[in-house]
Short mmCIF file of C-alpha atoms and ligand atoms in Angstrom, two decimals:
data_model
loop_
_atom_site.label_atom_id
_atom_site.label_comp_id
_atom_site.label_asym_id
_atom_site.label_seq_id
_atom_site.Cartn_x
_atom_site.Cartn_y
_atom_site.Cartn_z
CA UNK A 15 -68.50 -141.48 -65.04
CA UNK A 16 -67.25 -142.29 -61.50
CA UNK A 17 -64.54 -141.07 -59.64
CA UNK A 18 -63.05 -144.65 -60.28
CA UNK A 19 -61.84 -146.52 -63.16
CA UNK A 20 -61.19 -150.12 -64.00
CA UNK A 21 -57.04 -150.67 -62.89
CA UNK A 22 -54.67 -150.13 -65.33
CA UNK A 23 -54.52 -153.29 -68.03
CA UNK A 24 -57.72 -154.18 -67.05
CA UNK A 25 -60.96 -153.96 -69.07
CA UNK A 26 -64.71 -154.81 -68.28
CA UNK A 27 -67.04 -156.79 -70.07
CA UNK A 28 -70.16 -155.30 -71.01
CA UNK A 29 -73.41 -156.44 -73.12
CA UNK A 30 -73.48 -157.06 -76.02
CA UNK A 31 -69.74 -157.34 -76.44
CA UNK A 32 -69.63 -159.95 -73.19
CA UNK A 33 -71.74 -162.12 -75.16
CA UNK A 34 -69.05 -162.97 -77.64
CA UNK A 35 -66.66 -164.10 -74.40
CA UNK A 36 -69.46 -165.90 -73.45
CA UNK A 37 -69.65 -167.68 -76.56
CA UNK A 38 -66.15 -168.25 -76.86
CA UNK A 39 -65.77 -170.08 -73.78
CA UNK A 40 -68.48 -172.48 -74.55
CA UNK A 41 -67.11 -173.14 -78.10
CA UNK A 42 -63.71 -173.73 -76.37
CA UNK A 43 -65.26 -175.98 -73.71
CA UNK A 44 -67.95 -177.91 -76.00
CA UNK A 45 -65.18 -180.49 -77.39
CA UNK A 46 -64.03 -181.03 -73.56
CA UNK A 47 -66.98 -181.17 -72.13
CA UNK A 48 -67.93 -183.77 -75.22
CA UNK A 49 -64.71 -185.84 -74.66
CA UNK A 50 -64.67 -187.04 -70.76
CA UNK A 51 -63.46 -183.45 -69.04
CA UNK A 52 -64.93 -182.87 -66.03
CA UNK A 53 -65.36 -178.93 -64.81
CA UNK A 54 -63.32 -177.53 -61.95
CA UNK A 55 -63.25 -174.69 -60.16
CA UNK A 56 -60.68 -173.67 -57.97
CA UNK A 57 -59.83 -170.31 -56.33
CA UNK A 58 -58.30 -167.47 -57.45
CA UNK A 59 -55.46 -167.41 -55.22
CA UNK A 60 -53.30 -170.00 -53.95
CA UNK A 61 -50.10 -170.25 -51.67
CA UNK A 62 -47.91 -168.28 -53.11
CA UNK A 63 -45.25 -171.55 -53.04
CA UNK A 64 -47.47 -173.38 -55.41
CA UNK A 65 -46.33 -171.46 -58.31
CA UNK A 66 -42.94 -170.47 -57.06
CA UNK A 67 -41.85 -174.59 -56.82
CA UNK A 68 -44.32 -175.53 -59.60
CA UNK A 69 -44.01 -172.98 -62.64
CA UNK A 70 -40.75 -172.26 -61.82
CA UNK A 71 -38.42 -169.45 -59.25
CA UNK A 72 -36.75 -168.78 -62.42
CA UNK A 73 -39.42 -167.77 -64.96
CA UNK A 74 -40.71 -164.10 -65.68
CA UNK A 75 -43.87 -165.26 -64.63
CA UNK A 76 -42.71 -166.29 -60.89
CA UNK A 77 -40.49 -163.68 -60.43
CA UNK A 78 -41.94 -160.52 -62.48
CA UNK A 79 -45.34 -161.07 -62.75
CA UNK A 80 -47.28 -162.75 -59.55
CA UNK A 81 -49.36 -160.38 -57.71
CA UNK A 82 -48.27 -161.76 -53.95
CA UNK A 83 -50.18 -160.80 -50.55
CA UNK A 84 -49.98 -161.13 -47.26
CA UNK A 85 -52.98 -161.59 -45.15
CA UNK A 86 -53.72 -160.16 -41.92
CA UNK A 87 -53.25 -163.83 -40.42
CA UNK A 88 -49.52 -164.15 -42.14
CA UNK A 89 -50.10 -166.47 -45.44
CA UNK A 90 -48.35 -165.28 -48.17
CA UNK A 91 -50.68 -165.59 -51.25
CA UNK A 92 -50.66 -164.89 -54.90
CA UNK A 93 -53.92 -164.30 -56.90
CA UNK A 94 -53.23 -167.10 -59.64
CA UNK A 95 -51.10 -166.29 -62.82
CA UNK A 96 -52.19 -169.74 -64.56
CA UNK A 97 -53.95 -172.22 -64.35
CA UNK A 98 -52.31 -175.96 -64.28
CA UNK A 99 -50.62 -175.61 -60.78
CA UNK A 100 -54.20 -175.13 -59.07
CA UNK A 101 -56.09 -177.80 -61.01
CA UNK A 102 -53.29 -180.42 -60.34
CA UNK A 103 -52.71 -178.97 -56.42
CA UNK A 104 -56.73 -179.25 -56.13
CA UNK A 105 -56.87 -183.17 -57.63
CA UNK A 106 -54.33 -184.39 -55.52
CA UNK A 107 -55.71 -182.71 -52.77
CA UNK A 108 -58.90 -184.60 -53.11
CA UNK A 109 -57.27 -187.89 -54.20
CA UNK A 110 -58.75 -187.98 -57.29
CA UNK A 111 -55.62 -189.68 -58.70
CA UNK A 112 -56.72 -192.51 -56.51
CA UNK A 113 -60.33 -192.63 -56.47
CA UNK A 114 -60.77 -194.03 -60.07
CA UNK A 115 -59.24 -195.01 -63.44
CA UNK A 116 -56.62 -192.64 -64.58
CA UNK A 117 -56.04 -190.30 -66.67
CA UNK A 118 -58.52 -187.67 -64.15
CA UNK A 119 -59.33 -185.15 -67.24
CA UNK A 120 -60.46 -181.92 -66.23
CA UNK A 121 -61.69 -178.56 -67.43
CA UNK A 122 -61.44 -175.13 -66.25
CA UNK A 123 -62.43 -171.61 -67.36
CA UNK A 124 -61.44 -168.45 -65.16
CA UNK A 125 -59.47 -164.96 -64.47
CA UNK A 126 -55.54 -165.11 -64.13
CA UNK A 127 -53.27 -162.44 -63.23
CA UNK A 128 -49.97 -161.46 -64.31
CA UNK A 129 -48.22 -157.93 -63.41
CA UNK A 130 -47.19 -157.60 -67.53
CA UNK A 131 -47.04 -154.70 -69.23
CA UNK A 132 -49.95 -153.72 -70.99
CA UNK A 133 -50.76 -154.06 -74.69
CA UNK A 134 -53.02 -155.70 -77.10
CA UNK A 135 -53.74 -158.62 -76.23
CA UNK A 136 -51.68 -158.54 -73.09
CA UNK A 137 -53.61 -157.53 -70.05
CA UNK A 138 -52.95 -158.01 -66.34
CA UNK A 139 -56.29 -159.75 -65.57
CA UNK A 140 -56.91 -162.53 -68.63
CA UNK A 141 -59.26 -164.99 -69.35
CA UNK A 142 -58.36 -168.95 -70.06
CA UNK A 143 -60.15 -171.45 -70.69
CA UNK A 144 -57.73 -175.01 -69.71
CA UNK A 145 -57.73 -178.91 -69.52
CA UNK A 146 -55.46 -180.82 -67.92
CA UNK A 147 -55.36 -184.93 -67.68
CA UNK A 148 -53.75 -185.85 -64.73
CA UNK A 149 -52.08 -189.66 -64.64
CA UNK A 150 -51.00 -190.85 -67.22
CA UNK A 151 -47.97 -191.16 -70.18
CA UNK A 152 -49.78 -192.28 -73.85
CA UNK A 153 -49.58 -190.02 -77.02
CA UNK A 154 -52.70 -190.23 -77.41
CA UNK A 155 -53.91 -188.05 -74.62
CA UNK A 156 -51.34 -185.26 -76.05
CA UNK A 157 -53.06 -186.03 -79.87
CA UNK A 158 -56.76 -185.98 -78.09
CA UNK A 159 -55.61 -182.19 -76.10
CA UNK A 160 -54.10 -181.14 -79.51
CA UNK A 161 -57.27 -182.08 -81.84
CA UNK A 162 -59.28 -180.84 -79.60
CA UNK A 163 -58.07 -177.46 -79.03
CA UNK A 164 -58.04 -177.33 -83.09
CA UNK A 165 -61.78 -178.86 -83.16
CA UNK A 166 -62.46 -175.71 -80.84
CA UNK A 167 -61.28 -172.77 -82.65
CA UNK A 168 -62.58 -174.44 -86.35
CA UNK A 169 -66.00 -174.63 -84.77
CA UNK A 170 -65.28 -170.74 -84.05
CA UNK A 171 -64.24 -170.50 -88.18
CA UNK A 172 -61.09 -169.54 -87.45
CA UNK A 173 -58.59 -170.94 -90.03
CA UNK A 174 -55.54 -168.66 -89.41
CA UNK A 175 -53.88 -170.24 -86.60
CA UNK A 176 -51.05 -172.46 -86.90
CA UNK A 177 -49.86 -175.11 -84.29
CA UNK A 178 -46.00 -175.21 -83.45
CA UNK A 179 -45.02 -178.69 -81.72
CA UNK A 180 -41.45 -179.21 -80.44
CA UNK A 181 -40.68 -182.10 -77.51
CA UNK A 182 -39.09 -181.20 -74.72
CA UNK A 183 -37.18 -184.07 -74.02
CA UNK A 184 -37.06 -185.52 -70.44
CA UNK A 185 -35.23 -185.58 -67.25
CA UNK A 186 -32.45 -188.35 -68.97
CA UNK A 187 -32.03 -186.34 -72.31
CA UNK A 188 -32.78 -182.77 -71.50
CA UNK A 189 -30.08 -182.23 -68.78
CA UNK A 190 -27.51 -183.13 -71.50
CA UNK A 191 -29.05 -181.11 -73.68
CA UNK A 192 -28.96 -178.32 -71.73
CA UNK A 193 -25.12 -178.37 -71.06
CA UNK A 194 -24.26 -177.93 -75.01
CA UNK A 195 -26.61 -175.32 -75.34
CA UNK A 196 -25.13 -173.30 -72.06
CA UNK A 197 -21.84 -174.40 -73.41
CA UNK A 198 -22.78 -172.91 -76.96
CA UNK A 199 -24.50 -169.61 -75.54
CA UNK A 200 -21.62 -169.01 -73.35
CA UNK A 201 -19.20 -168.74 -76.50
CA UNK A 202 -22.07 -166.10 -77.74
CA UNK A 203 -21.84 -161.89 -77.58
CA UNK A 204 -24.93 -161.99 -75.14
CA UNK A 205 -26.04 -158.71 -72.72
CA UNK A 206 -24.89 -159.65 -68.51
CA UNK A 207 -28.81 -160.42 -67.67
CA UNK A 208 -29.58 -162.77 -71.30
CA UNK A 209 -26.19 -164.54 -69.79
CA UNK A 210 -27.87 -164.67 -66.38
CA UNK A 211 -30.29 -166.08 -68.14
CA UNK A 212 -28.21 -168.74 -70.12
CA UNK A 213 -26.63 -170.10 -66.34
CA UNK A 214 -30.87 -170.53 -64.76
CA UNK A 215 -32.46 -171.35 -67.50
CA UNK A 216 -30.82 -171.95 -70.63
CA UNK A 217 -34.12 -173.00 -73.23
CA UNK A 218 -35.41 -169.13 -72.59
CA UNK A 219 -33.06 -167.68 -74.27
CA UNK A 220 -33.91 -169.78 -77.76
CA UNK A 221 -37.43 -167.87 -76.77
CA UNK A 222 -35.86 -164.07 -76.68
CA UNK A 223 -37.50 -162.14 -79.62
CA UNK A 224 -34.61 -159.82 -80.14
CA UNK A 225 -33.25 -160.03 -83.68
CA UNK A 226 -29.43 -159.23 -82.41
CA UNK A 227 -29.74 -162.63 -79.89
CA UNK A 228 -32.16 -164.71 -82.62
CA UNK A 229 -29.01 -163.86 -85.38
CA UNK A 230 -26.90 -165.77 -83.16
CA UNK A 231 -28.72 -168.46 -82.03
CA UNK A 232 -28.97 -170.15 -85.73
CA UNK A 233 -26.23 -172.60 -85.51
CA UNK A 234 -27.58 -173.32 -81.71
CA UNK A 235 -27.70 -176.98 -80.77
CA UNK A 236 -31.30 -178.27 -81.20
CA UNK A 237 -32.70 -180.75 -78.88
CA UNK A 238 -34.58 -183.07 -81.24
CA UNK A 239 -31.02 -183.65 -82.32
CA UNK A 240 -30.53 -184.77 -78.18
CA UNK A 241 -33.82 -186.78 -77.78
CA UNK A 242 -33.65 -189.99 -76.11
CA UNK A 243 -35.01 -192.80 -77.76
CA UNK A 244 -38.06 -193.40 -75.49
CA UNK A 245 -38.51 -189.20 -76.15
CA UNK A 246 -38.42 -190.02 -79.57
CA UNK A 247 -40.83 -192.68 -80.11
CA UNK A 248 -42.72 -190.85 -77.61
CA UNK A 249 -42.73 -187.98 -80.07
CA UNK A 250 -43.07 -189.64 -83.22
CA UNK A 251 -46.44 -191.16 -82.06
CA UNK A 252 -48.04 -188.14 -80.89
CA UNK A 253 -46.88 -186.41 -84.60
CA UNK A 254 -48.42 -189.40 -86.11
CA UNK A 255 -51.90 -189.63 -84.08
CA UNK A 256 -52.52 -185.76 -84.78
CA UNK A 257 -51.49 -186.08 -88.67
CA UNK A 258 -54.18 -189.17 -89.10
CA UNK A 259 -56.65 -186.95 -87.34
CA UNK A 260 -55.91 -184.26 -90.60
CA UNK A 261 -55.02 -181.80 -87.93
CA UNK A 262 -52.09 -179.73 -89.65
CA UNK A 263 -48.69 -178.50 -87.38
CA UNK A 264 -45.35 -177.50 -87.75
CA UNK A 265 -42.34 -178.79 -86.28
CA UNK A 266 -40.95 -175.84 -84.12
CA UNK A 267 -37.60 -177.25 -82.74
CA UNK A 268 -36.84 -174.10 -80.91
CA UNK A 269 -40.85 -173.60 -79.11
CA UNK A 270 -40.02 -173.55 -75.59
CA UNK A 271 -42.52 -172.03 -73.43
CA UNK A 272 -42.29 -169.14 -70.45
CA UNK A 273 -43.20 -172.27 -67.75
CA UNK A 274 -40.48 -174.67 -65.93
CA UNK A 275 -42.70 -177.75 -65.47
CA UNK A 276 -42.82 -178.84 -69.36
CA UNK A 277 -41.34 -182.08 -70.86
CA UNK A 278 -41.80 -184.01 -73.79
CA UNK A 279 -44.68 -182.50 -75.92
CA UNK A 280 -44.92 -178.95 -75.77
CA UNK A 281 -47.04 -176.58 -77.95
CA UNK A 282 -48.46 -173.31 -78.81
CA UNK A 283 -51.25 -172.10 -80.75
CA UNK A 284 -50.58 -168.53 -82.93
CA UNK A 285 -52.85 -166.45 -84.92
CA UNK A 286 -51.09 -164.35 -88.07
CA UNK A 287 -53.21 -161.81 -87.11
CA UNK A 288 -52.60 -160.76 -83.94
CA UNK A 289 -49.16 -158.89 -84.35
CA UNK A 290 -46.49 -159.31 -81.76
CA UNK A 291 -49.20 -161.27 -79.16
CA UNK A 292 -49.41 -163.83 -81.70
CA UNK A 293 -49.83 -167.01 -79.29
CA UNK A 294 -53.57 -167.67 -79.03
CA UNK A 295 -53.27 -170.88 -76.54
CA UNK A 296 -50.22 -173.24 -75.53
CA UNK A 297 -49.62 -176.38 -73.63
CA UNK A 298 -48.20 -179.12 -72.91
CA UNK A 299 -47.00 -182.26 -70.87
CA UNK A 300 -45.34 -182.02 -67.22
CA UNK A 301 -44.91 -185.09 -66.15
CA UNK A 302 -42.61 -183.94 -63.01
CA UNK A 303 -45.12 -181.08 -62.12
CA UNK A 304 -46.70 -183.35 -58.87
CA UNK A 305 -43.63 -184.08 -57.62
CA UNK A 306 -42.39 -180.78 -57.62
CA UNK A 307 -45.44 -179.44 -55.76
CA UNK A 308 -45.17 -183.01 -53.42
CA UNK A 309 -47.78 -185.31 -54.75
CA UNK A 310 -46.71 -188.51 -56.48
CA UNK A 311 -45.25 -189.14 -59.94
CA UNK A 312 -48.35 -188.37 -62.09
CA UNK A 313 -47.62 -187.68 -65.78
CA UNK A 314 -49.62 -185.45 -66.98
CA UNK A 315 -50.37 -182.94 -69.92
CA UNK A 316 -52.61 -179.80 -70.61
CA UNK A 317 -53.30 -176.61 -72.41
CA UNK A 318 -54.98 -173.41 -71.69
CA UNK A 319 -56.28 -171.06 -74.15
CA UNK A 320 -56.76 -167.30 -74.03
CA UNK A 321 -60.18 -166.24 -74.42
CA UNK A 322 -59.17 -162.45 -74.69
CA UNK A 323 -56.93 -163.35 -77.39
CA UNK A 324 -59.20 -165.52 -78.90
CA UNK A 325 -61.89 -162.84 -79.94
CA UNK A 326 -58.86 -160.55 -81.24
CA UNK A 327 -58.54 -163.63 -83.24
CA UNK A 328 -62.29 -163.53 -84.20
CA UNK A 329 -61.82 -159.88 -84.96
CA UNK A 330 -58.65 -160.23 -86.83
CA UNK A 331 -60.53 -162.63 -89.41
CA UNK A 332 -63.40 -160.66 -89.32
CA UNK A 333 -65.80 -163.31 -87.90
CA UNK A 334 -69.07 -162.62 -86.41
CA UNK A 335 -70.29 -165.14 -84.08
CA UNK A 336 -74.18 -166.06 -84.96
CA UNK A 337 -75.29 -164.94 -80.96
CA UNK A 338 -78.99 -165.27 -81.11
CA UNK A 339 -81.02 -162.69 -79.21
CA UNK A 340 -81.42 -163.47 -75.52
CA UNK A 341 -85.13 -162.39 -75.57
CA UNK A 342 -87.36 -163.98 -77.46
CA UNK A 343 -90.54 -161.92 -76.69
CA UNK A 344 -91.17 -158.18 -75.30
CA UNK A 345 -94.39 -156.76 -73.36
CA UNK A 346 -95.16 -153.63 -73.76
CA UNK A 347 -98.27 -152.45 -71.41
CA UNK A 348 -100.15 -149.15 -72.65
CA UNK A 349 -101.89 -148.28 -69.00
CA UNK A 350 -101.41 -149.57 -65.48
CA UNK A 351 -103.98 -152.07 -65.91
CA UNK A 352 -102.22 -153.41 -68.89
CA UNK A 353 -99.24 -153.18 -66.41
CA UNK A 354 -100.60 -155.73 -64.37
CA UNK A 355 -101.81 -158.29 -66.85
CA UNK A 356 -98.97 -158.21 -68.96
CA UNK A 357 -95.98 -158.54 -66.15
CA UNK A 358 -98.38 -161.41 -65.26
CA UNK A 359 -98.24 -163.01 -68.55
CA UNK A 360 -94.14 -162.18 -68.68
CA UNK A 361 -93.52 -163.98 -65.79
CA UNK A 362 -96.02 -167.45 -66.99
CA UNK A 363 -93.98 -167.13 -70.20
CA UNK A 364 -91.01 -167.20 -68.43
CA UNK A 365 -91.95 -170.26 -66.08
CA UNK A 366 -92.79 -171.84 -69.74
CA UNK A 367 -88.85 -171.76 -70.74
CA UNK A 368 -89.70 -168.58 -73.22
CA UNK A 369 -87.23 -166.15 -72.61
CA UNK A 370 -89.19 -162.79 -71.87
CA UNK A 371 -88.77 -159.52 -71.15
CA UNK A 372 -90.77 -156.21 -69.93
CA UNK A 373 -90.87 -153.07 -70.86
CA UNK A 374 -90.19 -151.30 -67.61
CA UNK A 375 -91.24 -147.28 -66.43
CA UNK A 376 -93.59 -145.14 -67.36
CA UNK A 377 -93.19 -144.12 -70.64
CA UNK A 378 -95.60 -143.35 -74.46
CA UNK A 379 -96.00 -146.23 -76.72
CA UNK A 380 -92.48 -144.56 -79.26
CA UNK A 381 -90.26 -145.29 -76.72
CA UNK A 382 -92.08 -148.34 -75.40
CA UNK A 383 -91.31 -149.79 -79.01
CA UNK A 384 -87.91 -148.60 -79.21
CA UNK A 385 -87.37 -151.03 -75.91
CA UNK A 386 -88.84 -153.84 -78.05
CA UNK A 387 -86.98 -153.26 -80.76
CA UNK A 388 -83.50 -152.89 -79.40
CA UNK A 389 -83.94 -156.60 -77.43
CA UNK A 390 -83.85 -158.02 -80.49
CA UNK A 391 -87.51 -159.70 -79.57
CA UNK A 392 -88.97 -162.02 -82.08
CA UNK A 393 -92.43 -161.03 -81.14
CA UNK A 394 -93.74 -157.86 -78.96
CA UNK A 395 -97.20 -158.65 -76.79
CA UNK A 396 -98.41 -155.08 -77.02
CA UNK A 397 -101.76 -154.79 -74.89
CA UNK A 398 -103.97 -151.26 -74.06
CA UNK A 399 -107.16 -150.63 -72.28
CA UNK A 400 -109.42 -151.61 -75.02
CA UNK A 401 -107.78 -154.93 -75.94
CA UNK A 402 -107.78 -156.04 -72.31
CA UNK A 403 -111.74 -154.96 -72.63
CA UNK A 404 -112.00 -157.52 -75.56
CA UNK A 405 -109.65 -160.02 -73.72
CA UNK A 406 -107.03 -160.00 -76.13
CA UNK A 407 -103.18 -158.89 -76.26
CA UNK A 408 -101.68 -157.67 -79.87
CA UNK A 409 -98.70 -160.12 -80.88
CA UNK A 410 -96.62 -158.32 -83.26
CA UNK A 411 -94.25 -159.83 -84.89
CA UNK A 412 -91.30 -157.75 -84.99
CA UNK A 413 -89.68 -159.37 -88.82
CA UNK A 414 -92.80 -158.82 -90.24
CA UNK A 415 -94.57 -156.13 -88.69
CA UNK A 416 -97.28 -158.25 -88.71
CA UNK A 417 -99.93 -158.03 -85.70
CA UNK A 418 -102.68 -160.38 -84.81
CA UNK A 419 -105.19 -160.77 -81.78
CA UNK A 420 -104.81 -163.43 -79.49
CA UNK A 421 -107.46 -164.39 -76.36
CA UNK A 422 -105.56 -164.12 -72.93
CA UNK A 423 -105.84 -167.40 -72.30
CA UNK A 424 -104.24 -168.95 -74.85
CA UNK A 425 -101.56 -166.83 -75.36
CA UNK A 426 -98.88 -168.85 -74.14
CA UNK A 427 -99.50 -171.49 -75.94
CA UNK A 428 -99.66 -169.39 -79.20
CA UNK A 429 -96.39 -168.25 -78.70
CA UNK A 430 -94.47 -171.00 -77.57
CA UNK A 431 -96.40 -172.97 -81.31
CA UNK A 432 -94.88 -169.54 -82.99
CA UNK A 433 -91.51 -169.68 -81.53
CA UNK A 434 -90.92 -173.56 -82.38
P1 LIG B 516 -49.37 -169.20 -71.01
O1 LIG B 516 -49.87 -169.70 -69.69
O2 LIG B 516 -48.43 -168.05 -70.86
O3 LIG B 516 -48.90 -170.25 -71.91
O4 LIG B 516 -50.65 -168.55 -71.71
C1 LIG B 516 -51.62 -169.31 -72.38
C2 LIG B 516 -52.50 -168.37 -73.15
O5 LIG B 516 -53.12 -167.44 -72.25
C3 LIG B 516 -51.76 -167.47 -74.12
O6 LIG B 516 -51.59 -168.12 -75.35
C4 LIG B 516 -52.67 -166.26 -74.22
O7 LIG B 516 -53.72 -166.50 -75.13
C5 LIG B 516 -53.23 -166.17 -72.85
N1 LIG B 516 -52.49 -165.16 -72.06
C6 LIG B 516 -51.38 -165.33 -71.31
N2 LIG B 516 -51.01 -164.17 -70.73
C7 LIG B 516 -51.90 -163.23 -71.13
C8 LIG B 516 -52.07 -161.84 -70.86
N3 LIG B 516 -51.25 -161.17 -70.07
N4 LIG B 516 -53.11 -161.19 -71.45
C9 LIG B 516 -53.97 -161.87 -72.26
N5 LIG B 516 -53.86 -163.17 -72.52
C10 LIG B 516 -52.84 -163.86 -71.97
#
């Protein structure tokens, strides 16, 4: 124990636990990296005007949320609450939008930060994995971001999420849209700062979770019922490239989502077993985004999907990821000679791609073992003074119990013939 503990909604990751983030993020990255998504990497703080113009002055996010700085030079920063902004800021900085065929399809994994209040599955420093494709307006690319995400967390076996899809309409239909639903919450019994609300930003209030506002809202307009043709069409295709892909949804006409730069397709990904921090992952299309932050019109769409969330998932369906041991074979020397022949053999194994570890410090053959055992080896090399005498090591395999000679010299390869 130090005098010092991790901040407040903030948790580390340590072995063997870490190993199941690991694996998560590679299971959520495998389809992307498998479909055209390049990786980016982008850092963790940004101009703080980035997210103000681009997510949105209005949301809880912007204005709640965003841990802001100023540096000793004067730039007002904010370590980044998500991750979209950056990855689009980042490709138009380096003209990727330009440089070749469009869509630019990217991938990102990384920390965010948001100043929330902390709960399961809520936490102030969060880990996504995201893809965005940058450039262009086809249905497809929201069906490909969709199955995908769904390809991801099957190939975790989870099978308890849902997918909610809604369109948010665009800038010709939504504007209208948004007058008869201010109009319609302005005739409602609403609290001064949910009526604040309804005058900045009138779709958040179809998101408040409060029975007493939700009781109101059922005759609300929808905005399906305010979708523009092209919206419609739009919408109708994507619904129709996901459902021949056997990827299962539900129409959500009131999903609207905690970010300003969504239009058109919008979505979100909840598990049934999470309790109230239900959403998993969401996304969806912002085709005004690079305008907003001053790059051209570049339609784009996205998702990002929380790991942390994602192994409550894991947990909540009681699935155990198959994480094979990281070391495949332990040394264990009995004598300082043995010291030096076996750390010599550990690191030839190594430079031979078999992953290989050492039993370190001075300490009897028990606890030497113990080392062994708890590495989850597949085979211990186990060698005293009398065996280096012969020129042998013991190789023990650790299933079996099973322990055979083997000459020095052709140890290696007797392993690496074992292991295969
Ligand atoms: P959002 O950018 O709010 O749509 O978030 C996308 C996903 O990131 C969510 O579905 C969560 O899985 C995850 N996420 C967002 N905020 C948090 C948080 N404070 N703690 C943990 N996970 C989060």
């Amino acid at each position: 124990m130090s005098t010092f503990k991790a901040p407040k909604g903030t948790f580390d990751l340590i072995p063997p636990f870490s190993a199941t983030y690991l694996a998560v993020r590679d299971a959520i990255s495998a389809p992307l990296r498998k479909s055209g998504y390049g990786y980016v990497e982008t850092p963790g703080f940004e101009d703080v005007n980035l997210f103000a113009r681009g997510v949105g002055e209005s949301t809880d996010i912007v204005t709640k949320e965003m841990y802001t700085l100023t540096t000793k030079g004067g730039s007002h920063l904010a370590l980044r609450p998500e991750g979209t902004a950056s990855v689009l800021r980042a490709a138009l900085e380096a003209n990727m939008h330009k440089a070749g065929g469009l869509p630019v399809k990217l991938w990102y994994s990384g920390s965010y930060y948001r100043y929330e209040r902390p709960q399961k599955g809520r936490y102030r420093h969060f880990s996504q994995v995201g893809a965005e494709a940058i450039g262009a307006e086809d249905p497809a690319l929201d069906a490909e971001l969709i199955i995908l995400a769904d390809q991801a967390y099957r190939s975790l076996g989870l099978r308890e999420f849902r997918i909610l899809l809604n369109s948010l309409g665009d800038k010709e239909c939504r504007p209208v849209y948004r007058e008869a639903l201010q109009t319609f919450l302005r005739g409602l019994d609403l609290d001064e700062e949910t009526l604040r609300r309804a005058e900045i930003n009138p779709l958040r209030v179809l998101d408040d979770k409060r029975e007493s506002v939700q009781k109101q809202l059922v005759g609300a307009p929808l905005l399906k019922d305010y979708l523009c043709e092209e919206c419609k069409a739009y919408h109708e295709e994507v619904r129709a490239l996901i459902t021949a892909a056997g990827v299962a949804f539900e129409d959500d006409p009131k999903l609207v989502r905690g970010l300003d730069y969504y239009t058109r397709t919008t979505f979100e990904f909840v598990h049934d077993g999470l309790g109230s921090q239900s959403a998993v992952g969401g996304g969806g299309r912002y085709d005004g985004l690079s305008e907003m932050i001053g790059g051209p019109a570049l339609p784009s769409v996205g998702w990002a999907l929380g790991v942390d969330r994602t192994v409550l998932a894991l947990e909540a369906e009681g699935i155990e990821l198959d994480i094979p041991a990281a070391t495949s074979v332990f040394a264990v020397p009995l004598g300082d000679e043995a010291r030096k022949v076996l750390f010599g053999l550990v690191t030839r194994l190594r430079k031979e791609g078999v992953a290989t570890d050492f039993s370190f410090g001075a300490k009897g053959l028990k606890a030497h073992m113990k080392s062994a055992n708890r590495s989850g080896a597949r085979f211990a090399i186990v060698a005293g003074e009398r065996d280096l005498a012969e020129g042998v090591v013991q190789l023990k395999d650790m299933e079996s119990g099973e322990q055979t000679a083997v000459a020095l010299d052709e140890l290696v390869e007797t392993v690496k013939a074992r292991l295969a």
